[in-house]
Structures are given as structure tokens and as C-alpha cells.
Coordinates of C-alpha atoms in Angstrom, one line a residue:
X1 CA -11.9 23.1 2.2
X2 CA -11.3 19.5 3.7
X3 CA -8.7 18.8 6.3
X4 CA -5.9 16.7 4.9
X5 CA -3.6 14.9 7.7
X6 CA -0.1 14.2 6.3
X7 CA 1.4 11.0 8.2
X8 CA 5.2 10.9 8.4
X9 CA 7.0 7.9 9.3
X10 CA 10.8 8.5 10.6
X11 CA 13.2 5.9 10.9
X12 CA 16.8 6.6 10.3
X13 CA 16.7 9.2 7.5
X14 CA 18.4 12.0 9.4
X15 CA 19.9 13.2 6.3
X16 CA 16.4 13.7 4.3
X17 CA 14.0 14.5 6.8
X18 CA 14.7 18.2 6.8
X19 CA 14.0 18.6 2.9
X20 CA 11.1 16.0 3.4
X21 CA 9.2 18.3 6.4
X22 CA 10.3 21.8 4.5
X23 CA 8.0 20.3 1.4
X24 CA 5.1 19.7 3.6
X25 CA 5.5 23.3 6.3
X26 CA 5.7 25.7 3.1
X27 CA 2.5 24.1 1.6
X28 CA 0.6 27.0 0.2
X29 CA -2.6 25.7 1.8
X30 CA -1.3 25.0 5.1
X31 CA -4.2 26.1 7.2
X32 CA -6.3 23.1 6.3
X33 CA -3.4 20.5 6.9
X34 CA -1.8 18.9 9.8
X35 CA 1.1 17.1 10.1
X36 CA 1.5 13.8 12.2
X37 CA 5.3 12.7 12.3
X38 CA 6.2 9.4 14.0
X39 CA 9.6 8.6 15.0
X40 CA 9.5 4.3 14.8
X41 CA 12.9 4.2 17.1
X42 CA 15.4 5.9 15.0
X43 CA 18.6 5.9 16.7
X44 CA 20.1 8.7 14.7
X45 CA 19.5 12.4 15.3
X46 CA 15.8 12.3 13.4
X47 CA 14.1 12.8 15.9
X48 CA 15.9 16.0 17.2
X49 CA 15.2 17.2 13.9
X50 CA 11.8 16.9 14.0
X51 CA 11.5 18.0 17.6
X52 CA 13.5 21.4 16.0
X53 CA 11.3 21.8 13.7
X54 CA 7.6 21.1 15.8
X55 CA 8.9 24.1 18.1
X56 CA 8.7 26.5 15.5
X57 CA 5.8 25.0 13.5
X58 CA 2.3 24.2 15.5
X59 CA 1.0 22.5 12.2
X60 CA 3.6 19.8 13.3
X61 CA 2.8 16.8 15.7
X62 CA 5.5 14.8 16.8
X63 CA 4.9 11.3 18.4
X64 CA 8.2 8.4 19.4
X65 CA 7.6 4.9 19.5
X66 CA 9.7 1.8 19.8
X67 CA 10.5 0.3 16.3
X68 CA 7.7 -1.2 14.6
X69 CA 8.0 -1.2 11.6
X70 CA 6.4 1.1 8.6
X71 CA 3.0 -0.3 8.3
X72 CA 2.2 0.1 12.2
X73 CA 3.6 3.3 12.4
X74 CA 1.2 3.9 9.3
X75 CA -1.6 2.9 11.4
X76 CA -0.8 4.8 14.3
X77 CA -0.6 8.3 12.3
X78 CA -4.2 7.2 10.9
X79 CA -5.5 6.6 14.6
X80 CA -4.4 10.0 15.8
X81 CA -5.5 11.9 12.3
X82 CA -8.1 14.6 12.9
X83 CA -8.3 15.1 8.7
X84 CA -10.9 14.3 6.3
X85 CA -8.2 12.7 4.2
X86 CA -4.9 11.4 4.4
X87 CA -1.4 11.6 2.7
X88 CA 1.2 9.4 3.3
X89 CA 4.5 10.7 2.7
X90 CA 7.9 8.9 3.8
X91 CA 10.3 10.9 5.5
X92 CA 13.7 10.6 2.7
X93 CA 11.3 11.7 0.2
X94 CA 9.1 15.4 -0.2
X95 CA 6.2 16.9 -2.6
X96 CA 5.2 19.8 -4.6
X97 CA 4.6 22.6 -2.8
X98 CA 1.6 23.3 -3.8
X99 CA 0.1 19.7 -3.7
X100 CA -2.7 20.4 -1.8
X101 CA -3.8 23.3 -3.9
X102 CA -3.5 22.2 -7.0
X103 CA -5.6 19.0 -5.6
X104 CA -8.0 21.6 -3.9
X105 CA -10.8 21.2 -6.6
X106 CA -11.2 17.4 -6.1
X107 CA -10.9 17.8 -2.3
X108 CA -14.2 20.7 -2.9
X109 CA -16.0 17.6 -4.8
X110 CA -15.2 15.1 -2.0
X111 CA -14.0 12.7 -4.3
X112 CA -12.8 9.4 -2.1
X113 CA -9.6 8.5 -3.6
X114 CA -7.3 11.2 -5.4
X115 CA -4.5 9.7 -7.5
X116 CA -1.3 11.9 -9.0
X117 CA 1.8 10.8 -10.7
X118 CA 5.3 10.5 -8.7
X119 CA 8.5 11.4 -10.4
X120 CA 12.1 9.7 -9.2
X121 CA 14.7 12.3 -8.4
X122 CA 18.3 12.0 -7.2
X123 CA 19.6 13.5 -3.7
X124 CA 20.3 16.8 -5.8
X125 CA 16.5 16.9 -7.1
X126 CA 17.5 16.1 -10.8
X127 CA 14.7 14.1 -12.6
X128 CA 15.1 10.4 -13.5
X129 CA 12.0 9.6 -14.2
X130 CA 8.4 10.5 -14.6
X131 CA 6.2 7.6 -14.1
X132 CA 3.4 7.9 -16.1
X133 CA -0.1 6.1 -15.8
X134 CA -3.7 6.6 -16.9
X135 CA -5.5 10.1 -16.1
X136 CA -9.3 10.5 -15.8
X137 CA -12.0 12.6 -14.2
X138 CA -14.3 10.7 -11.7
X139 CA -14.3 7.0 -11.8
X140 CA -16.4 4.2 -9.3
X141 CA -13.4 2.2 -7.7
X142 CA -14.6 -0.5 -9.6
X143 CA -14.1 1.3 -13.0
X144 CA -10.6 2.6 -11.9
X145 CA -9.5 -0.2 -10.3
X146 CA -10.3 -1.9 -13.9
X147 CA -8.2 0.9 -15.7
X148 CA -5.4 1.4 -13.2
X149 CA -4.6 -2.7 -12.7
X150 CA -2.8 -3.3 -16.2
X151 CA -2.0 0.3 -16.8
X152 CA -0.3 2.1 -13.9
X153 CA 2.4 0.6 -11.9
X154 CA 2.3 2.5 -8.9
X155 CA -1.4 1.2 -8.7
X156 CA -0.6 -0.1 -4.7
X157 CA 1.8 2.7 -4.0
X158 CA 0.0 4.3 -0.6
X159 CA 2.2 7.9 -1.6
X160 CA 0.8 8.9 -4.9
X161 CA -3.2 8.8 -3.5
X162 CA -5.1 11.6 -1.0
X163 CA -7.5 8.8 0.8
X164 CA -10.3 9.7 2.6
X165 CA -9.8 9.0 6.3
X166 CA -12.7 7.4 6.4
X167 CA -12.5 4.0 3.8
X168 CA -9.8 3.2 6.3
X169 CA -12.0 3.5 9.7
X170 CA -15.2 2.3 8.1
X171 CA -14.2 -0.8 6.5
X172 CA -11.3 -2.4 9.2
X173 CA -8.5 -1.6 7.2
X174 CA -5.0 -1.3 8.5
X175 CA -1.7 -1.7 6.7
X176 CA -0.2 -5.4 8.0
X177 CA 3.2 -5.6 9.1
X178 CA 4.6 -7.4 6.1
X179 CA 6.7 -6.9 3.0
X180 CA 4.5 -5.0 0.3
X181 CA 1.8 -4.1 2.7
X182 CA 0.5 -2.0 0.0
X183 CA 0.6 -4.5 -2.4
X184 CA -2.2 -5.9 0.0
X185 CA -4.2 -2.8 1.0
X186 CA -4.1 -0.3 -1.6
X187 CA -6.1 -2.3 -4.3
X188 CA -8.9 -3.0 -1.7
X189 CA -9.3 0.4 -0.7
X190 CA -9.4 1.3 -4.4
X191 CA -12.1 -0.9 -5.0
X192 CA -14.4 0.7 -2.1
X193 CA -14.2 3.7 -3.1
X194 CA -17.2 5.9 -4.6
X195 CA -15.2 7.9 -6.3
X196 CA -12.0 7.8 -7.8
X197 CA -9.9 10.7 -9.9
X198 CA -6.9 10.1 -11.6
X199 CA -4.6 13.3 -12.1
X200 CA -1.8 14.4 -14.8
X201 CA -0.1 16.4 -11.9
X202 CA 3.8 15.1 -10.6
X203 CA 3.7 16.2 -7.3
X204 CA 5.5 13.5 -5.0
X205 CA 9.0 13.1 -5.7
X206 CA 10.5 9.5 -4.9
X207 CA 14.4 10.1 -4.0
X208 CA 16.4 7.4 -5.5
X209 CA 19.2 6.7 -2.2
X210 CA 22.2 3.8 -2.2
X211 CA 20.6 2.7 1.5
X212 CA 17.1 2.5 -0.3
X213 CA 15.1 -0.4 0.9
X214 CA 14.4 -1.4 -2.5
X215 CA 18.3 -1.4 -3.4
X216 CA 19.8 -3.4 -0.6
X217 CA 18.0 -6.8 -0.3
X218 CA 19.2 -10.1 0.4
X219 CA 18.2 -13.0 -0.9
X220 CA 16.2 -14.1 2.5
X221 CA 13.9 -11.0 2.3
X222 CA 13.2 -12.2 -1.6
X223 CA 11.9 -15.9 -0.2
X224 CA 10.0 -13.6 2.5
X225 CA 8.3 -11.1 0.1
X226 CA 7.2 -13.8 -1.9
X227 CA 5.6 -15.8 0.9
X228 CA 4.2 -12.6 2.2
X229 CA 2.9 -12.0 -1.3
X230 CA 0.7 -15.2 -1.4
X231 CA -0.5 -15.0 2.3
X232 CA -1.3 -11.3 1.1
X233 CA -3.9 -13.1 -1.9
X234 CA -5.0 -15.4 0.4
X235 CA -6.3 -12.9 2.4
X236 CA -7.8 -11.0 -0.4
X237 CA -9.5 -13.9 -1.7
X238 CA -11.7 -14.0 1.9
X239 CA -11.9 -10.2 2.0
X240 CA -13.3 -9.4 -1.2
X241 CA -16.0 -12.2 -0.1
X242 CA -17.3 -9.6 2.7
X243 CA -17.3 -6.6 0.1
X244 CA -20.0 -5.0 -1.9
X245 CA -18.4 -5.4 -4.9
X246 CA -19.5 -6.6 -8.9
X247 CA -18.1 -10.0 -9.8
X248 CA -15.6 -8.5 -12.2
X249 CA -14.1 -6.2 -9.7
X250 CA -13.2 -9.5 -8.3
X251 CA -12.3 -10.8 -11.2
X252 CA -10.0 -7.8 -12.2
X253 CA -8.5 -8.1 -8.3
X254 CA -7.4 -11.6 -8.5
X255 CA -5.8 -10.9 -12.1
X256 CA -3.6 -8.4 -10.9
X257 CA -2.5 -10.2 -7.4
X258 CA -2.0 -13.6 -9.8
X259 CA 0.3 -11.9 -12.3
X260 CA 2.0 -9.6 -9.6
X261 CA 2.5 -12.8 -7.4
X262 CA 3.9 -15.0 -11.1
X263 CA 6.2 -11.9 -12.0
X264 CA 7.5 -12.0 -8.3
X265 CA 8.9 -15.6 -9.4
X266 CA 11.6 -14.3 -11.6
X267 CA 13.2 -13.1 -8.4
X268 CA 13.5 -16.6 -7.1
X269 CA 16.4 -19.5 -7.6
X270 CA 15.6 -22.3 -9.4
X271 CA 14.8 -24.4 -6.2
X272 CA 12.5 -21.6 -4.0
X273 CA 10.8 -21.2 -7.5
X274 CA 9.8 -24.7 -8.2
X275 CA 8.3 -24.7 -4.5
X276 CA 6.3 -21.2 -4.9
X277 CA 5.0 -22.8 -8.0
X278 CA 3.5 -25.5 -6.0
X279 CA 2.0 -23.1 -4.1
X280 CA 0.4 -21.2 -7.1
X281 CA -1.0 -24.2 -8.5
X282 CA -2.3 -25.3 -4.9
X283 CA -4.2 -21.9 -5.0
X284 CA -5.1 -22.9 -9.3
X285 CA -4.5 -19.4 -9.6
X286 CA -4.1 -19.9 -13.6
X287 CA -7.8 -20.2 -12.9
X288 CA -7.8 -16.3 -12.7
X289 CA -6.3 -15.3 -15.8
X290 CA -8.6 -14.6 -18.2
X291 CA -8.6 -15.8 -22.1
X292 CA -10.3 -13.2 -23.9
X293 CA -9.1 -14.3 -27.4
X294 CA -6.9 -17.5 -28.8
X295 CA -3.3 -16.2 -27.9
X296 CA -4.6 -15.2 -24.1
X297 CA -6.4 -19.1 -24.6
X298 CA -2.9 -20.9 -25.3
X299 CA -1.2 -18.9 -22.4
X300 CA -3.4 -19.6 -19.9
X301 CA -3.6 -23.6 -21.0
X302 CA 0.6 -23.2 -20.8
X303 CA 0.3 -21.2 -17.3
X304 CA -1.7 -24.3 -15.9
X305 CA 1.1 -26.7 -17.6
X306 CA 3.8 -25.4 -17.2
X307 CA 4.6 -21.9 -14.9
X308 CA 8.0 -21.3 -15.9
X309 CA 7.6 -21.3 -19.5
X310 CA 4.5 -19.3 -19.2
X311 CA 6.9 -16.3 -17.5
X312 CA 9.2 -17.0 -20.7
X313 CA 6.0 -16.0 -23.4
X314 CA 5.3 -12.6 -21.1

């Protein structure tokens, strides 16, 4: 059976990592796994934690660095992974038990890109959510990119996939040290992939916490996500240029960075939305949306009038 090298990033979740490394220790196929924990300058007691824990498990590799930030401490967990493929899996969070087995008959068929479904929990493991998304079989990238992009909205997630080491180290890629740095690696690696399955199994569970990056933003990181959003499709834009890809695989790309990028927008004050607009229309990114019968037709001829009224008819 294939290798799978799980990359932890640490920083400051003293209080989770425990539940988060018991999850991944007790897997019931731990002999073909390996797990790579990086500590990106926590300055709580994480990393005695972990350094408890890698005594008494030798599956357990424990690296320190200075703070980085996620995406570079993603990078360096892929640099030192010895694994066929890869699982990403932040350290306040944890997964079935028995991921890798029940995954075991798509890691036996090689398949490049395994996706399953990610539930939200609260600190005491209740349920919130199940976040559903399209299941099938075997898939090109370009085929599941075209099913997942409209369908699924953890399509750019890195946590709900088991990658194949190698559509990192063969084609350059490396997570950039932005905001939503999977919003601009994820759908790219999809769409290089041979293969692609798409699971009905909920095996990563995403703990909803008050101190939750994606609950305690200020206003200044919205203006920054957004501007990291566009330079994001301006890089995919030259990128997908360099791929062996079918000219609607780049279609379907650009229509899902254009409406990600134009629901993104709502986020924004009246003033820093009128000047991302300008930027939108620099980019004639209404250019993307396709008009596939006469309603999509009269959006897309409002989108390249006027933006704002165009988010009002969504």
C-alpha cells in the first residue's frame, strides 16, 4: 500500500494539538504513514506537546522553525515528506480514524488526487455541519475540476484531498505566502491531475473555535485578501498558459477565480469596492463568464455594465 505523509503545521493551538495528533497516531493503518509536525514559532507549550508525544511515537517527526507563516511551513513538510502522497491536516483540527483505510482502495489504484467530505464540529465533537459536494468514481482533473467548480465549496480546501507527492514536485508548485493560498494552488493541482475520485466518506472534522482565523478578522486583512485574491488570478492566468490543459479547463478555471474574486466584493466598503471593481474591469474579467442561454446573456452584458448590480441579480 502507498506511503501517505501527513504534514502538521503547529502554531499556537496548545489546547487542540493533543486531540489533533491522537486522530492521526491511532490510525488503523499506521504502518504505511508518517507523520511530519512543524512547529512555525509557537510561543505556547505546542511544541512540548508534540515533543511528548514524538518520544513515545517513532511514526512522529518533529521539526521547529521561526514563524512563517502556514503556507511555508506547508512547503517545508512537503520537502522533507518521504510518502507517495500527502495529507494536510491543521493542528486544532483531527480525522477519522480509519481515514487511510477506508481510502486504501483508491491509494491500491494510484489515483492522483483523492477527495472526501469534511464535517464542522464544536470543541466537544458535536456535529454542525456536513458539507456536502459531488461524489464520483475516477475523473481526468479536467472533468472534476468541471464538476467540482460550481458544485463543491471546499473545491480549494488543501485538508479534504490525499495528493500525490508528486503533482507538487513535478510541476513547481508550492503554496505562496498569502491569504487563501489554496484558493490559488488547489484548483491548479486539480487540473493536473490524471486521475481524480470524489468520495461520500466524512473523515476530516473542521473544529469550529472563537480564535478561529476565519472568525476574528479585521477589516485590513479583508482589503488584503482581496488584493491577494486578484494577484492570485493574475498568476493563474500565466500559469495555466505553461499547462497541458484543453481550452475549457481554462475556461472552467477562470470562471471560478472570476466569480470567487466578484463574491469576495460583498466583503468590501463601498469605497475599497468601487476601486476592486476597477481592477476587475482592468482585468475584463466579465469576459470569462460564460452566457450559455438568454438570462446567463443579460447577466453577463449587466456584469460588464454595471458590477454591483450584477452581485445584486446572484
Amino acid at each position: 500500500m502507498a506511503k501517505v505523509s501527513i504534514i502538521v503545521p503547529v502554531y499556537n493551538t496548545g489546547k487542540y494539538v493533543e486531540k489533533c495528533l491522537d486522530s492521526l497516531i491511532h490510525q488503523t493503518r499506521k504502518e504505511s504513514m508518517e507523520i511530519i509536525v512543524i512547529n512555525d514559532g509557537s510561543t505556547d507549550d505546542s511544541g512540548e506537546i508534540v515533543k511528548n508525544y514524538q518520544e513515545k511515537h517513532k511514526e512522529i517527526q518533529y521539526y521547529e522553525k521561526e514563524n512563517e507563516g502556514i503556507a511555508k511551513t506547508r512547503n517545508f513538510g512537503i520537502e522533507k515528506a518521504t510518502g507517495e502522497y500527502i495529507l494536510f491536516v491543521d493542528s486544532d483540527d483531527y480525522i477519522d480514524k480509519q481515514l487511510i483505510e477506508k481510502l486504501e482502495p483508491y491509494l491500491d489504484k494510484k489515483i492522483d488526487l483523492i477527495k472526501f467530505k469534511l464535517q464542522r464540529v464544536d470543541e466537544t465533537g458535536k456535529i454542525l455541519e456536513k458539507v456536502e459536494g459531488p461524489i464520483f468514481e475516477e475523473k481526468t482533473g479536467e472533468e472534476a475540476f468541471s464538476t467540482l467548480y460550481s458544485q463543491d465549496i471546499l473545491l480549494d480546501s488543501p485538508c479534504v484531498y490525499l495528493i500525490k507527492k508528486e503533482l507538487f514536485t513535478k510541476n513547481y508548485f508550492k503554496f505562496q505566502q498569502t491569504y487563501h493560498e489554496d484558493f490559488g494552488l488547489i484548483p491548479l493541482i486539480l487540473l493536473v491531475a490524471q486521475t481524480v475520485t470524489s468520495t461520500n466518506q466524512y473523515l476530516y472534522n473542521y473544529v469550529q473555535v472563537g480564535n478561529s482565523i476565519t472568525r476574528n478578522e479585521d477589516y485590513q486583512k479583508t482589503i488584503q485578501k482581496m488584493k491577494d485574491c486578484i494577484a492570485h488570478y493574475d498568476n493563474m492566468v500565466k500559469i495555466i498558459e505553461t499547462l497541458n490543459i484543453g481550452k475549457k479547463a481554462k475556461e472552467d478555471i477562470k470562471i471560478y477565480y472570476t466569480n470567487a474574486i466578484l463574491l469576495k466584493l460583498n466583503e468590501l466598503q463601498e469605497k475599497e469596492k468601487d476601486e476592486w471593481i476597477k481592477e476587475i474591469k482592468k482585468r475584463k474579467m466579465s469576459d470569462n463568464i460564460k452566457a450559455r442561454n438568454v438570462k446567463q446573456c443579460i447577466k453577463k452584458i449587466v456584469l460588464k455594465v454595471n458590477v454591483k448590480l450584477y452581485l445584486k441579480m446572484r
